[in-house]
Amino acid sequence: MRQRSIVILLGIFLGAGLLSGCAKTPEESLVKQKGEASLKNYEEGEALRGEQSEGEALEGDAEKGISKELAENGVETEDTETNILHESLGAPEHYQSEVADETGKLKIVTNADVEIPDADKVSAIAVSQHPFEQTLIDRITDTFFPEAEIYTYDSYNARTKADYQKEIEELKGYVAEGNLDPYQFGTDEAGNYYYDIYQAIEEDEQMMQEAPEEKNPVKVHPQYGLDGDMQGDDRFCGVACQPDGTSYIYLMKTYSGMPMEVRLEKMREKESNTRWMGYSMASVGGFSNLPEEKAMADAIGITLEEAQQITDEKTALLQLENMEMTSWEYGICYVQDDFSQTENAARKIADMGYMLHYTRKLNGIPITYTTSWGGSLEDMDSEMEPWAYEVLDFIVTKDGIDTVHFNNQYDIGEIRTENLNLLSFDKIMEIYEKMMLIQNADALNYAFSQTYRIDRITFGYSRIYEPAADSRSGLLVPVWDFFGSNETVYDNNGQKESSISRTQYNSCLTINAIDGSIINRELGY
C-alpha cells in the first residue's frame, strides 16, 4: 500500500516530472480542445504488452489453460499475471492524501482504492448515435413485451362515470366527517387549505358528465406518428399488459439532447406515485426504516446473480455489442405522496431491488458508469444541439424487471488511435488535487467549510464530443473518475449544521487520462 500525506495550497505550481514513457504535457493543458479537434494531440504509443510472436502467444495461452485446469481441480497455482496497464501507469493499489486551500476550510481527503482494468491497449474509439427508427423500436418491443397487449396510455387510463362517482362519494364522506384536508397538504400562512376539497368535488362532477360509461382501450403497435394526446412524431406512450397480469408504462421520446429515450415502468396498484433511489443516497437521507446493507439481499428476496441473469438475457436480445453489467447498487422504492409525513425518516418503503447499470466494455476497459446522463448546455442561450450519453439501466425485484431506462444507443466505430500515450498516475493526482480545490472554491461563499472524502478512483472510458461541430458523433477516451462524499457545514438561522451528500456513482471530478484536461460530465466535453 502506498500512502502519502500532503497539504497543497491553492496556488502551488504543478511541476513534478512524469514517469518514463508517459506523455509530457505543459501546465496550461488543463484547458484544451476536446473531441475530434484534440485527436492531433493524441499520440500513438507502444503496445502495453509489446509485440508477441505467434509461438509466444500460443505458449501464453497454453500456460493459462493449464493453470485454469489445475484450479478447476482444486490445485493451487501461483498467479503470475500482472495488470500491465496498472503497472505502466505507475499506480498504487490504494492512494491516500489530504489537501486543503489556504484557509483550511476546504479539504480534499483521499483514502481510495484505485481501480484499473487489465487491458492490452488503450485506444481512442469513434462513436456515433444509432438511428432511432422503427426497426429498433420493434426490437425493444419484442425484447420486453413479446406476448403483451399494448394500448395507448390515454385510452387505457380513461376514467369512467363510475370512477368519478366513486371518488365524489369518497370526498363527500371526508367532508361529512369534517376532514377538509384528507391528504394532509397543509395550509398557507392565512390558514387556507392548499387542497380545496369542494373545488375537487365540483370538478369531478363536471368531468363525470362527459366520461364514458365503460373503458374502451385502443390497441396499438408501438411507433411514432400515432394519433392521440400523448402520441406524435417524437413520442409514444402506451401501456403493455403482460399475460401474467402485470402492466408497464411504455414511453419513448425524442427531444433536444436526447435523440432516444425509452422508459419502461411497472404499474403499481397500491402505491402509484413511487420513486426509486440508490441505497447510498437513501442511507444519508434519514430513512430510519432502511435495512442494513448486509441484510439487503435477504430483504429483496433474490440474489444479485439471479437478477443479473434476467437482465443479461434481455441485453442479449437487444443486440448491443460489448454491453455488460459494469456497476450495480441496492435500490429503495419509496412512496412520494405520503403527505402525512414530512421527514425522510417516515417515508414508506414500497419495494427493494437491484439497480443494474450496463455500459460498453471495449478492449477490457468499460465505459465508466456515473449518475450523469449528460446532454446539458453551457447556458440557456446556447444554440448548440446537445447529446446525452448512452444509458442502459435495469431495476430488478423478486418479481422480475421493474424499470428499464434505455437511452441513445451508440454505434461503435473505428479506432482512431490504437495505443494512446497516457499521463502517469502521479501527474493525474497532481491535477486532481489542484483542480478539486479550484472547482469547489465557491462552496465557501455559502458554507463555513466543506470536506470531500474520496474513496474510489477509477480508470475507464468516457464519451466526449464537440456539439458545435457535430452533435451526434464523438470519441471514447480514457478518463480518471473520483467518487466519494462531501460534508458541508452551513449556517441555519444562526446555528451551525452539517449535511452529508453521497451518491455512489456521482463523479466528483473527471480527468482525461491522455492530456489531463478536465471533462464536465454534464456537458459531455
JSON list of N, CA, C and O in Angstrom, two decimals, residues 113-162:
[
{"chain": "A", "resi": 113, "resn": "ASP", "atom": "N", "xyz": [-9.37, 3.17, -2.97]},
{"chain": "A", "resi": 113, "resn": "ASP", "atom": "CA", "xyz": [-8.89, 2.08, -3.81]},
{"chain": "A", "resi": 113, "resn": "ASP", "atom": "C", "xyz": [-8.76, 2.59, -5.24]},
{"chain": "A", "resi": 113, "resn": "ASP", "atom": "O", "xyz": [-9.58, 3.40, -5.70]},
{"chain": "A", "resi": 114, "resn": "VAL", "atom": "N", "xyz": [-7.75, 2.12, -5.94]},
{"chain": "A", "resi": 114, "resn": "VAL", "atom": "CA", "xyz": [-7.51, 2.53, -7.32]},
{"chain": "A", "resi": 114, "resn": "VAL", "atom": "C", "xyz": [-7.90, 1.37, -8.24]},
{"chain": "A", "resi": 114, "resn": "VAL", "atom": "O", "xyz": [-7.28, 0.31, -8.20]},
{"chain": "A", "resi": 115, "resn": "GLU", "atom": "N", "xyz": [-8.94, 1.57, -9.03]},
{"chain": "A", "resi": 115, "resn": "GLU", "atom": "CA", "xyz": [-9.50, 0.51, -9.87]},
{"chain": "A", "resi": 115, "resn": "GLU", "atom": "C", "xyz": [-9.08, 0.73, -11.32]},
{"chain": "A", "resi": 115, "resn": "GLU", "atom": "O", "xyz": [-9.49, 1.70, -11.96]},
{"chain": "A", "resi": 116, "resn": "ILE", "atom": "N", "xyz": [-8.25, -0.18, -11.83]},
{"chain": "A", "resi": 116, "resn": "ILE", "atom": "CA", "xyz": [-7.75, -0.10, -13.20]},
{"chain": "A", "resi": 116, "resn": "ILE", "atom": "C", "xyz": [-7.97, -1.45, -13.87]},
{"chain": "A", "resi": 116, "resn": "ILE", "atom": "O", "xyz": [-7.48, -2.47, -13.38]},
{"chain": "A", "resi": 117, "resn": "PRO", "atom": "N", "xyz": [-8.71, -1.52, -14.97]},
{"chain": "A", "resi": 117, "resn": "PRO", "atom": "CA", "xyz": [-8.94, -2.81, -15.63]},
{"chain": "A", "resi": 117, "resn": "PRO", "atom": "C", "xyz": [-7.66, -3.33, -16.26]},
{"chain": "A", "resi": 117, "resn": "PRO", "atom": "O", "xyz": [-6.75, -2.57, -16.60]},
{"chain": "A", "resi": 118, "resn": "ASP", "atom": "N", "xyz": [-7.58, -4.65, -16.39]},
{"chain": "A", "resi": 118, "resn": "ASP", "atom": "CA", "xyz": [-6.43, -5.27, -17.05]},
{"chain": "A", "resi": 118, "resn": "ASP", "atom": "C", "xyz": [-6.67, -5.21, -18.56]},
{"chain": "A", "resi": 118, "resn": "ASP", "atom": "O", "xyz": [-7.60, -5.81, -19.07]},
{"chain": "A", "resi": 119, "resn": "ALA", "atom": "N", "xyz": [-5.83, -4.46, -19.25]},
{"chain": "A", "resi": 119, "resn": "ALA", "atom": "CA", "xyz": [-6.04, -4.25, -20.69]},
{"chain": "A", "resi": 119, "resn": "ALA", "atom": "C", "xyz": [-4.72, -4.30, -21.43]},
{"chain": "A", "resi": 119, "resn": "ALA", "atom": "O", "xyz": [-3.68, -3.89, -20.91]},
{"chain": "A", "resi": 120, "resn": "ASP", "atom": "N", "xyz": [-4.76, -4.80, -22.66]},
{"chain": "A", "resi": 120, "resn": "ASP", "atom": "CA", "xyz": [-3.57, -4.87, -23.50]},
{"chain": "A", "resi": 120, "resn": "ASP", "atom": "C", "xyz": [-3.28, -3.54, -24.18]},
{"chain": "A", "resi": 120, "resn": "ASP", "atom": "O", "xyz": [-2.15, -3.27, -24.56]},
{"chain": "A", "resi": 121, "resn": "LYS", "atom": "N", "xyz": [-4.32, -2.75, -24.40]},
{"chain": "A", "resi": 121, "resn": "LYS", "atom": "CA", "xyz": [-4.12, -1.47, -25.06]},
{"chain": "A", "resi": 121, "resn": "LYS", "atom": "C", "xyz": [-5.24, -0.52, -24.67]},
{"chain": "A", "resi": 121, "resn": "LYS", "atom": "O", "xyz": [-6.33, -0.93, -24.24]},
{"chain": "A", "resi": 122, "resn": "VAL", "atom": "N", "xyz": [-4.97, 0.77, -24.81]},
{"chain": "A", "resi": 122, "resn": "VAL", "atom": "CA", "xyz": [-5.95, 1.81, -24.56]},
{"chain": "A", "resi": 122, "resn": "VAL", "atom": "C", "xyz": [-6.03, 2.66, -25.82]},
{"chain": "A", "resi": 122, "resn": "VAL", "atom": "O", "xyz": [-5.04, 3.25, -26.24]},
{"chain": "A", "resi": 123, "resn": "SER", "atom": "N", "xyz": [-7.21, 2.69, -26.43]},
{"chain": "A", "resi": 123, "resn": "SER", "atom": "CA", "xyz": [-7.38, 3.34, -27.73]},
{"chain": "A", "resi": 123, "resn": "SER", "atom": "C", "xyz": [-8.38, 4.48, -27.63]},
{"chain": "A", "resi": 123, "resn": "SER", "atom": "O", "xyz": [-9.19, 4.56, -26.70]},
{"chain": "A", "resi": 124, "resn": "ALA", "atom": "N", "xyz": [-8.34, 5.36, -28.62]},
{"chain": "A", "resi": 124, "resn": "ALA", "atom": "CA", "xyz": [-9.40, 6.35, -28.83]},
{"chain": "A", "resi": 124, "resn": "ALA", "atom": "C", "xyz": [-10.31, 5.79, -29.90]},
{"chain": "A", "resi": 124, "resn": "ALA", "atom": "O", "xyz": [-9.86, 5.45, -31.00]},
{"chain": "A", "resi": 125, "resn": "ILE", "atom": "N", "xyz": [-11.61, 5.66, -29.59]},
{"chain": "A", "resi": 125, "resn": "ILE", "atom": "CA", "xyz": [-12.55, 4.94, -30.46]},
{"chain": "A", "resi": 125, "resn": "ILE", "atom": "C", "xyz": [-13.70, 5.86, -30.86]},
{"chain": "A", "resi": 125, "resn": "ILE", "atom": "O", "xyz": [-14.32, 6.51, -30.01]},
{"chain": "A", "resi": 126, "resn": "ALA", "atom": "N", "xyz": [-13.99, 5.90, -32.15]},
{"chain": "A", "resi": 126, "resn": "ALA", "atom": "CA", "xyz": [-15.09, 6.71, -32.65]},
{"chain": "A", "resi": 126, "resn": "ALA", "atom": "C", "xyz": [-16.43, 6.11, -32.23]},
{"chain": "A", "resi": 126, "resn": "ALA", "atom": "O", "xyz": [-16.58, 4.88, -32.13]},
{"chain": "A", "resi": 127, "resn": "VAL", "atom": "N", "xyz": [-17.42, 6.97, -31.98]},
{"chain": "A", "resi": 127, "resn": "VAL", "atom": "CA", "xyz": [-18.74, 6.51, -31.59]},
{"chain": "A", "resi": 127, "resn": "VAL", "atom": "C", "xyz": [-19.76, 7.47, -32.17]},
{"chain": "A", "resi": 127, "resn": "VAL", "atom": "O", "xyz": [-19.49, 8.67, -32.34]},
{"chain": "A", "resi": 128, "resn": "SER", "atom": "N", "xyz": [-20.94, 6.96, -32.53]},
{"chain": "A", "resi": 128, "resn": "SER", "atom": "CA", "xyz": [-21.99, 7.81, -33.09]},
{"chain": "A", "resi": 128, "resn": "SER", "atom": "C", "xyz": [-23.35, 7.35, -32.61]},
{"chain": "A", "resi": 128, "resn": "SER", "atom": "O", "xyz": [-23.50, 6.26, -32.04]},
{"chain": "A", "resi": 129, "resn": "GLN", "atom": "N", "xyz": [-24.36, 8.19, -32.82]},
{"chain": "A", "resi": 129, "resn": "GLN", "atom": "CA", "xyz": [-25.72, 7.90, -32.39]},
{"chain": "A", "resi": 129, "resn": "GLN", "atom": "C", "xyz": [-26.38, 6.90, -33.33]},
{"chain": "A", "resi": 129, "resn": "GLN", "atom": "O", "xyz": [-26.43, 7.12, -34.55]},
{"chain": "A", "resi": 130, "resn": "HIS", "atom": "N", "xyz": [-26.86, 5.79, -32.79]},
{"chain": "A", "resi": 130, "resn": "HIS", "atom": "CA", "xyz": [-27.59, 4.81, -33.60]},
{"chain": "A", "resi": 130, "resn": "HIS", "atom": "C", "xyz": [-28.97, 5.37, -33.96]},
{"chain": "A", "resi": 130, "resn": "HIS", "atom": "O", "xyz": [-29.66, 5.93, -33.10]},
{"chain": "A", "resi": 131, "resn": "PRO", "atom": "N", "xyz": [-29.38, 5.25, -35.21]},
{"chain": "A", "resi": 131, "resn": "PRO", "atom": "CA", "xyz": [-30.69, 5.80, -35.60]},
{"chain": "A", "resi": 131, "resn": "PRO", "atom": "C", "xyz": [-31.83, 5.18, -34.79]},
{"chain": "A", "resi": 131, "resn": "PRO", "atom": "O", "xyz": [-31.90, 3.96, -34.64]},
{"chain": "A", "resi": 132, "resn": "PHE", "atom": "N", "xyz": [-32.70, 6.03, -34.27]},
{"chain": "A", "resi": 132, "resn": "PHE", "atom": "CA", "xyz": [-33.85, 5.54, -33.50]},
{"chain": "A", "resi": 132, "resn": "PHE", "atom": "C", "xyz": [-35.02, 5.39, -34.47]},
{"chain": "A", "resi": 132, "resn": "PHE", "atom": "O", "xyz": [-35.89, 6.26, -34.57]},
{"chain": "A", "resi": 133, "resn": "GLU", "atom": "N", "xyz": [-35.03, 4.28, -35.18]},
{"chain": "A", "resi": 133, "resn": "GLU", "atom": "CA", "xyz": [-36.02, 4.03, -36.21]},
{"chain": "A", "resi": 133, "resn": "GLU", "atom": "C", "xyz": [-36.92, 2.87, -35.80]},
{"chain": "A", "resi": 133, "resn": "GLU", "atom": "O", "xyz": [-36.73, 2.25, -34.75]},
{"chain": "A", "resi": 134, "resn": "GLN", "atom": "N", "xyz": [-37.91, 2.56, -36.67]},
{"chain": "A", "resi": 134, "resn": "GLN", "atom": "CA", "xyz": [-38.90, 1.55, -36.32]},
{"chain": "A", "resi": 134, "resn": "GLN", "atom": "C", "xyz": [-38.28, 0.18, -36.07]},
{"chain": "A", "resi": 134, "resn": "GLN", "atom": "O", "xyz": [-38.77, -0.58, -35.21]},
{"chain": "A", "resi": 135, "resn": "THR", "atom": "N", "xyz": [-37.20, -0.13, -36.75]},
{"chain": "A", "resi": 135, "resn": "THR", "atom": "CA", "xyz": [-36.53, -1.42, -36.54]},
{"chain": "A", "resi": 135, "resn": "THR", "atom": "C", "xyz": [-36.09, -1.56, -35.09]},
{"chain": "A", "resi": 135, "resn": "THR", "atom": "O", "xyz": [-36.26, -2.63, -34.47]},
{"chain": "A", "resi": 136, "resn": "LEU", "atom": "N", "xyz": [-35.50, -0.51, -34.54]},
{"chain": "A", "resi": 136, "resn": "LEU", "atom": "CA", "xyz": [-35.06, -0.54, -33.15]},
{"chain": "A", "resi": 136, "resn": "LEU", "atom": "C", "xyz": [-36.25, -0.55, -32.20]},
{"chain": "A", "resi": 136, "resn": "LEU", "atom": "O", "xyz": [-36.25, -1.27, -31.19]},
{"chain": "A", "resi": 137, "resn": "ILE", "atom": "N", "xyz": [-37.28, 0.23, -32.51]},
{"chain": "A", "resi": 137, "resn": "ILE", "atom": "CA", "xyz": [-38.49, 0.22, -31.67]},
{"chain": "A", "resi": 137, "resn": "ILE", "atom": "C", "xyz": [-39.08, -1.18, -31.60]},
{"chain": "A", "resi": 137, "resn": "ILE", "atom": "O", "xyz": [-39.47, -1.65, -30.53]},
{"chain": "A", "resi": 138, "resn": "ASP", "atom": "N", "xyz": [-39.14, -1.86, -32.74]},
{"chain": "A", "resi": 138, "resn": "ASP", "atom": "CA", "xyz": [-39.69, -3.23, -32.77]},
{"chain": "A", "resi": 138, "resn": "ASP", "atom": "C", "xyz": [-38.81, -4.19, -31.96]},
{"chain": "A", "resi": 138, "resn": "ASP", "atom": "O", "xyz": [-39.34, -5.09, -31.28]},
{"chain": "A", "resi": 139, "resn": "ARG", "atom": "N", "xyz": [-37.49, -4.00, -32.02]},
{"chain": "A", "resi": 139, "resn": "ARG", "atom": "CA", "xyz": [-36.60, -4.89, -31.26]},
{"chain": "A", "resi": 139, "resn": "ARG", "atom": "C", "xyz": [-36.82, -4.70, -29.76]},
{"chain": "A", "resi": 139, "resn": "ARG", "atom": "O", "xyz": [-36.84, -5.68, -29.00]},
{"chain": "A", "resi": 140, "resn": "ILE", "atom": "N", "xyz": [-36.99, -3.46, -29.34]},
{"chain": "A", "resi": 140, "resn": "ILE", "atom": "CA", "xyz": [-37.24, -3.19, -27.92]},
{"chain": "A", "resi": 140, "resn": "ILE", "atom": "C", "xyz": [-38.57, -3.81, -27.49]},
{"chain": "A", "resi": 140, "resn": "ILE", "atom": "O", "xyz": [-38.66, -4.45, -26.43]},
{"chain": "A", "resi": 141, "resn": "THR", "atom": "N", "xyz": [-39.60, -3.65, -28.32]},
{"chain": "A", "resi": 141, "resn": "THR", "atom": "CA", "xyz": [-40.91, -4.21, -28.02]},
{"chain": "A", "resi": 141, "resn": "THR", "atom": "C", "xyz": [-40.84, -5.73, -27.93]},
{"chain": "A", "resi": 141, "resn": "THR", "atom": "O", "xyz": [-41.38, -6.34, -27.00]},
{"chain": "A", "resi": 142, "resn": "ASP", "atom": "N", "xyz": [-40.17, -6.35, -28.89]},
{"chain": "A", "resi": 142, "resn": "ASP", "atom": "CA", "xyz": [-40.07, -7.82, -28.90]},
{"chain": "A", "resi": 142, "resn": "ASP", "atom": "C", "xyz": [-39.22, -8.34, -27.74]},
{"chain": "A", "resi": 142, "resn": "ASP", "atom": "O", "xyz": [-39.44, -9.47, -27.28]},
{"chain": "A", "resi": 143, "resn": "THR", "atom": "N", "xyz": [-38.27, -7.53, -27.28]},
{"chain": "A", "resi": 143, "resn": "THR", "atom": "CA", "xyz": [-37.41, -7.95, -26.17]},
{"chain": "A", "resi": 143, "resn": "THR", "atom": "C", "xyz": [-38.18, -7.99, -24.86]},
{"chain": "A", "resi": 143, "resn": "THR", "atom": "O", "xyz": [-38.10, -8.96, -24.10]},
{"chain": "A", "resi": 144, "resn": "PHE", "atom": "N", "xyz": [-38.93, -6.95, -24.60]},
{"chain": "A", "resi": 144, "resn": "PHE", "atom": "CA", "xyz": [-39.56, -6.83, -23.28]},
{"chain": "A", "resi": 144, "resn": "PHE", "atom": "C", "xyz": [-41.05, -7.23, -23.27]},
{"chain": "A", "resi": 144, "resn": "PHE", "atom": "O", "xyz": [-41.56, -7.65, -22.23]},
{"chain": "A", "resi": 145, "resn": "PHE", "atom": "N", "xyz": [-41.72, -7.13, -24.40]},
{"chain": "A", "resi": 145, "resn": "PHE", "atom": "CA", "xyz": [-43.17, -7.39, -24.43]},
{"chain": "A", "resi": 145, "resn": "PHE", "atom": "C", "xyz": [-43.55, -8.28, -25.61]},
{"chain": "A", "resi": 145, "resn": "PHE", "atom": "O", "xyz": [-44.42, -7.92, -26.42]},
{"chain": "A", "resi": 146, "resn": "PRO", "atom": "N", "xyz": [-42.94, -9.45, -25.75]},
{"chain": "A", "resi": 146, "resn": "PRO", "atom": "CA", "xyz": [-43.23, -10.28, -26.93]},
{"chain": "A", "resi": 146, "resn": "PRO", "atom": "C", "xyz": [-44.66, -10.80, -26.96]},
{"chain": "A", "resi": 146, "resn": "PRO", "atom": "O", "xyz": [-45.18, -11.08, -28.05]},
{"chain": "A", "resi": 147, "resn": "GLU", "atom": "N", "xyz": [-45.32, -10.95, -25.81]},
{"chain": "A", "resi": 147, "resn": "GLU", "atom": "CA", "xyz": [-46.67, -11.50, -25.77]},
{"chain": "A", "resi": 147, "resn": "GLU", "atom": "C", "xyz": [-47.68, -10.53, -25.17]},
{"chain": "A", "resi": 147, "resn": "GLU", "atom": "O", "xyz": [-48.81, -10.91, -24.88]},
{"chain": "A", "resi": 148, "resn": "ALA", "atom": "N", "xyz": [-47.28, -9.27, -25.00]},
{"chain": "A", "resi": 148, "resn": "ALA", "atom": "CA", "xyz": [-48.14, -8.31, -24.33]},
{"chain": "A", "resi": 148, "resn": "ALA", "atom": "C", "xyz": [-49.17, -7.71, -25.29]},
{"chain": "A", "resi": 148, "resn": "ALA", "atom": "O", "xyz": [-48.95, -7.61, -26.50]},
{"chain": "A", "resi": 149, "resn": "GLU", "atom": "N", "xyz": [-50.30, -7.30, -24.72]},
{"chain": "A", "resi": 149, "resn": "GLU", "atom": "CA", "xyz": [-51.27, -6.48, -25.43]},
{"chain": "A", "resi": 149, "resn": "GLU", "atom": "C", "xyz": [-50.93, -5.03, -25.09]},
{"chain": "A", "resi": 149, "resn": "GLU", "atom": "O", "xyz": [-50.84, -4.66, -23.91]},
{"chain": "A", "resi": 150, "resn": "ILE", "atom": "N", "xyz": [-50.73, -4.18, -26.11]},
{"chain": "A", "resi": 150, "resn": "ILE", "atom": "CA", "xyz": [-50.27, -2.82, -25.88]},
{"chain": "A", "resi": 150, "resn": "ILE", "atom": "C", "xyz": [-51.36, -1.84, -26.32]},
{"chain": "A", "resi": 150, "resn": "ILE", "atom": "O", "xyz": [-51.90, -1.94, -27.43]},
{"chain": "A", "resi": 151, "resn": "TYR", "atom": "N", "xyz": [-51.68, -0.90, -25.41]},
{"chain": "A", "resi": 151, "resn": "TYR", "atom": "CA", "xyz": [-52.74, 0.08, -25.65]},
{"chain": "A", "resi": 151, "resn": "TYR", "atom": "C", "xyz": [-52.18, 1.49, -25.50]},
{"chain": "A", "resi": 151, "resn": "TYR", "atom": "O", "xyz": [-51.16, 1.70, -24.85]},
{"chain": "A", "resi": 152, "resn": "THR", "atom": "N", "xyz": [-52.86, 2.47, -26.11]},
{"chain": "A", "resi": 152, "resn": "THR", "atom": "CA", "xyz": [-52.47, 3.85, -25.87]},
{"chain": "A", "resi": 152, "resn": "THR", "atom": "C", "xyz": [-52.71, 4.19, -24.40]},
{"chain": "A", "resi": 152, "resn": "THR", "atom": "O", "xyz": [-53.67, 3.70, -23.79]},
{"chain": "A", "resi": 153, "resn": "TYR", "atom": "N", "xyz": [-51.86, 5.01, -23.86]},
{"chain": "A", "resi": 153, "resn": "TYR", "atom": "CA", "xyz": [-51.93, 5.33, -22.43]},
{"chain": "A", "resi": 153, "resn": "TYR", "atom": "C", "xyz": [-53.25, 6.00, -22.08]},
{"chain": "A", "resi": 153, "resn": "TYR", "atom": "O", "xyz": [-53.90, 5.65, -21.08]},
{"chain": "A", "resi": 154, "resn": "ASP", "atom": "N", "xyz": [-53.65, 6.98, -22.88]},
{"chain": "A", "resi": 154, "resn": "ASP", "atom": "CA", "xyz": [-54.87, 7.73, -22.57]},
{"chain": "A", "resi": 154, "resn": "ASP", "atom": "C", "xyz": [-56.11, 6.85, -22.58]},
{"chain": "A", "resi": 154, "resn": "ASP", "atom": "O", "xyz": [-56.97, 6.95, -21.70]},
{"chain": "A", "resi": 155, "resn": "SER", "atom": "N", "xyz": [-56.21, 5.97, -23.59]},
{"chain": "A", "resi": 155, "resn": "SER", "atom": "CA", "xyz": [-57.41, 5.14, -23.67]},
{"chain": "A", "resi": 155, "resn": "SER", "atom": "C", "xyz": [-57.44, 4.10, -22.55]},
{"chain": "A", "resi": 155, "resn": "SER", "atom": "O", "xyz": [-58.50, 3.78, -22.01]},
{"chain": "A", "resi": 156, "resn": "TYR", "atom": "N", "xyz": [-56.28, 3.59, -22.19]},
{"chain": "A", "resi": 156, "resn": "TYR", "atom": "CA", "xyz": [-56.22, 2.57, -21.14]},
{"chain": "A", "resi": 156, "resn": "TYR", "atom": "C", "xyz": [-56.58, 3.16, -19.78]},
{"chain": "A", "resi": 156, "resn": "TYR", "atom": "O", "xyz": [-57.22, 2.49, -18.95]},
{"chain": "A", "resi": 157, "resn": "ASN", "atom": "N", "xyz": [-56.15, 4.40, -19.54]},
{"chain": "A", "resi": 157, "resn": "ASN", "atom": "CA", "xyz": [-56.37, 5.02, -18.23]},
{"chain": "A", "resi": 157, "resn": "ASN", "atom": "C", "xyz": [-57.56, 5.97, -18.20]},
{"chain": "A", "resi": 157, "resn": "ASN", "atom": "O", "xyz": [-57.71, 6.74, -17.25]},
{"chain": "A", "resi": 158, "resn": "ALA", "atom": "N", "xyz": [-58.38, 5.94, -19.25]},
{"chain": "A", "resi": 158, "resn": "ALA", "atom": "CA", "xyz": [-59.56, 6.79, -19.27]},
{"chain": "A", "resi": 158, "resn": "ALA", "atom": "C", "xyz": [-60.47, 6.48, -18.08]},
{"chain": "A", "resi": 158, "resn": "ALA", "atom": "O", "xyz": [-60.71, 5.31, -17.76]},
{"chain": "A", "resi": 159, "resn": "ARG", "atom": "N", "xyz": [-60.97, 7.51, -17.43]},
{"chain": "A", "resi": 159, "resn": "ARG", "atom": "CA", "xyz": [-61.83, 7.33, -16.26]},
{"chain": "A", "resi": 159, "resn": "ARG", "atom": "C", "xyz": [-63.29, 7.28, -16.69]},
{"chain": "A", "resi": 159, "resn": "ARG", "atom": "O", "xyz": [-63.76, 8.09, -17.50]},
{"chain": "A", "resi": 160, "resn": "THR", "atom": "N", "xyz": [-64.03, 6.35, -16.12]},
{"chain": "A", "resi": 160, "resn": "THR", "atom": "CA", "xyz": [-65.45, 6.18, -16.45]},
{"chain": "A", "resi": 160, "resn": "THR", "atom": "C", "xyz": [-66.32, 6.97, -15.48]},
{"chain": "A", "resi": 160, "resn": "THR", "atom": "O", "xyz": [-65.82, 7.52, -14.47]},
{"chain": "A", "resi": 161, "resn": "LYS", "atom": "N", "xyz": [-67.60, 7.02, -15.78]},
{"chain": "A", "resi": 161, "resn": "LYS", "atom": "CA", "xyz": [-68.53, 7.69, -14.87]},
{"chain": "A", "resi": 161, "resn": "LYS", "atom": "C", "xyz": [-68.47, 7.05, -13.49]},
{"chain": "A", "resi": 161, "resn": "LYS", "atom": "O", "xyz": [-68.52, 7.75, -12.46]},
{"chain": "A", "resi": 162, "resn": "ALA", "atom": "N", "xyz": [-68.33, 5.74, -13.45]},
{"chain": "A", "resi": 162, "resn": "ALA", "atom": "CA", "xyz": [-68.27, 5.03, -12.17]},
{"chain": "A", "resi": 162, "resn": "ALA", "atom": "C", "xyz": [-67.02, 5.43, -11.37]},
{"chain": "A", "resi": 162, "resn": "ALA", "atom": "O", "xyz": [-67.08, 5.54, -10.14]}
]
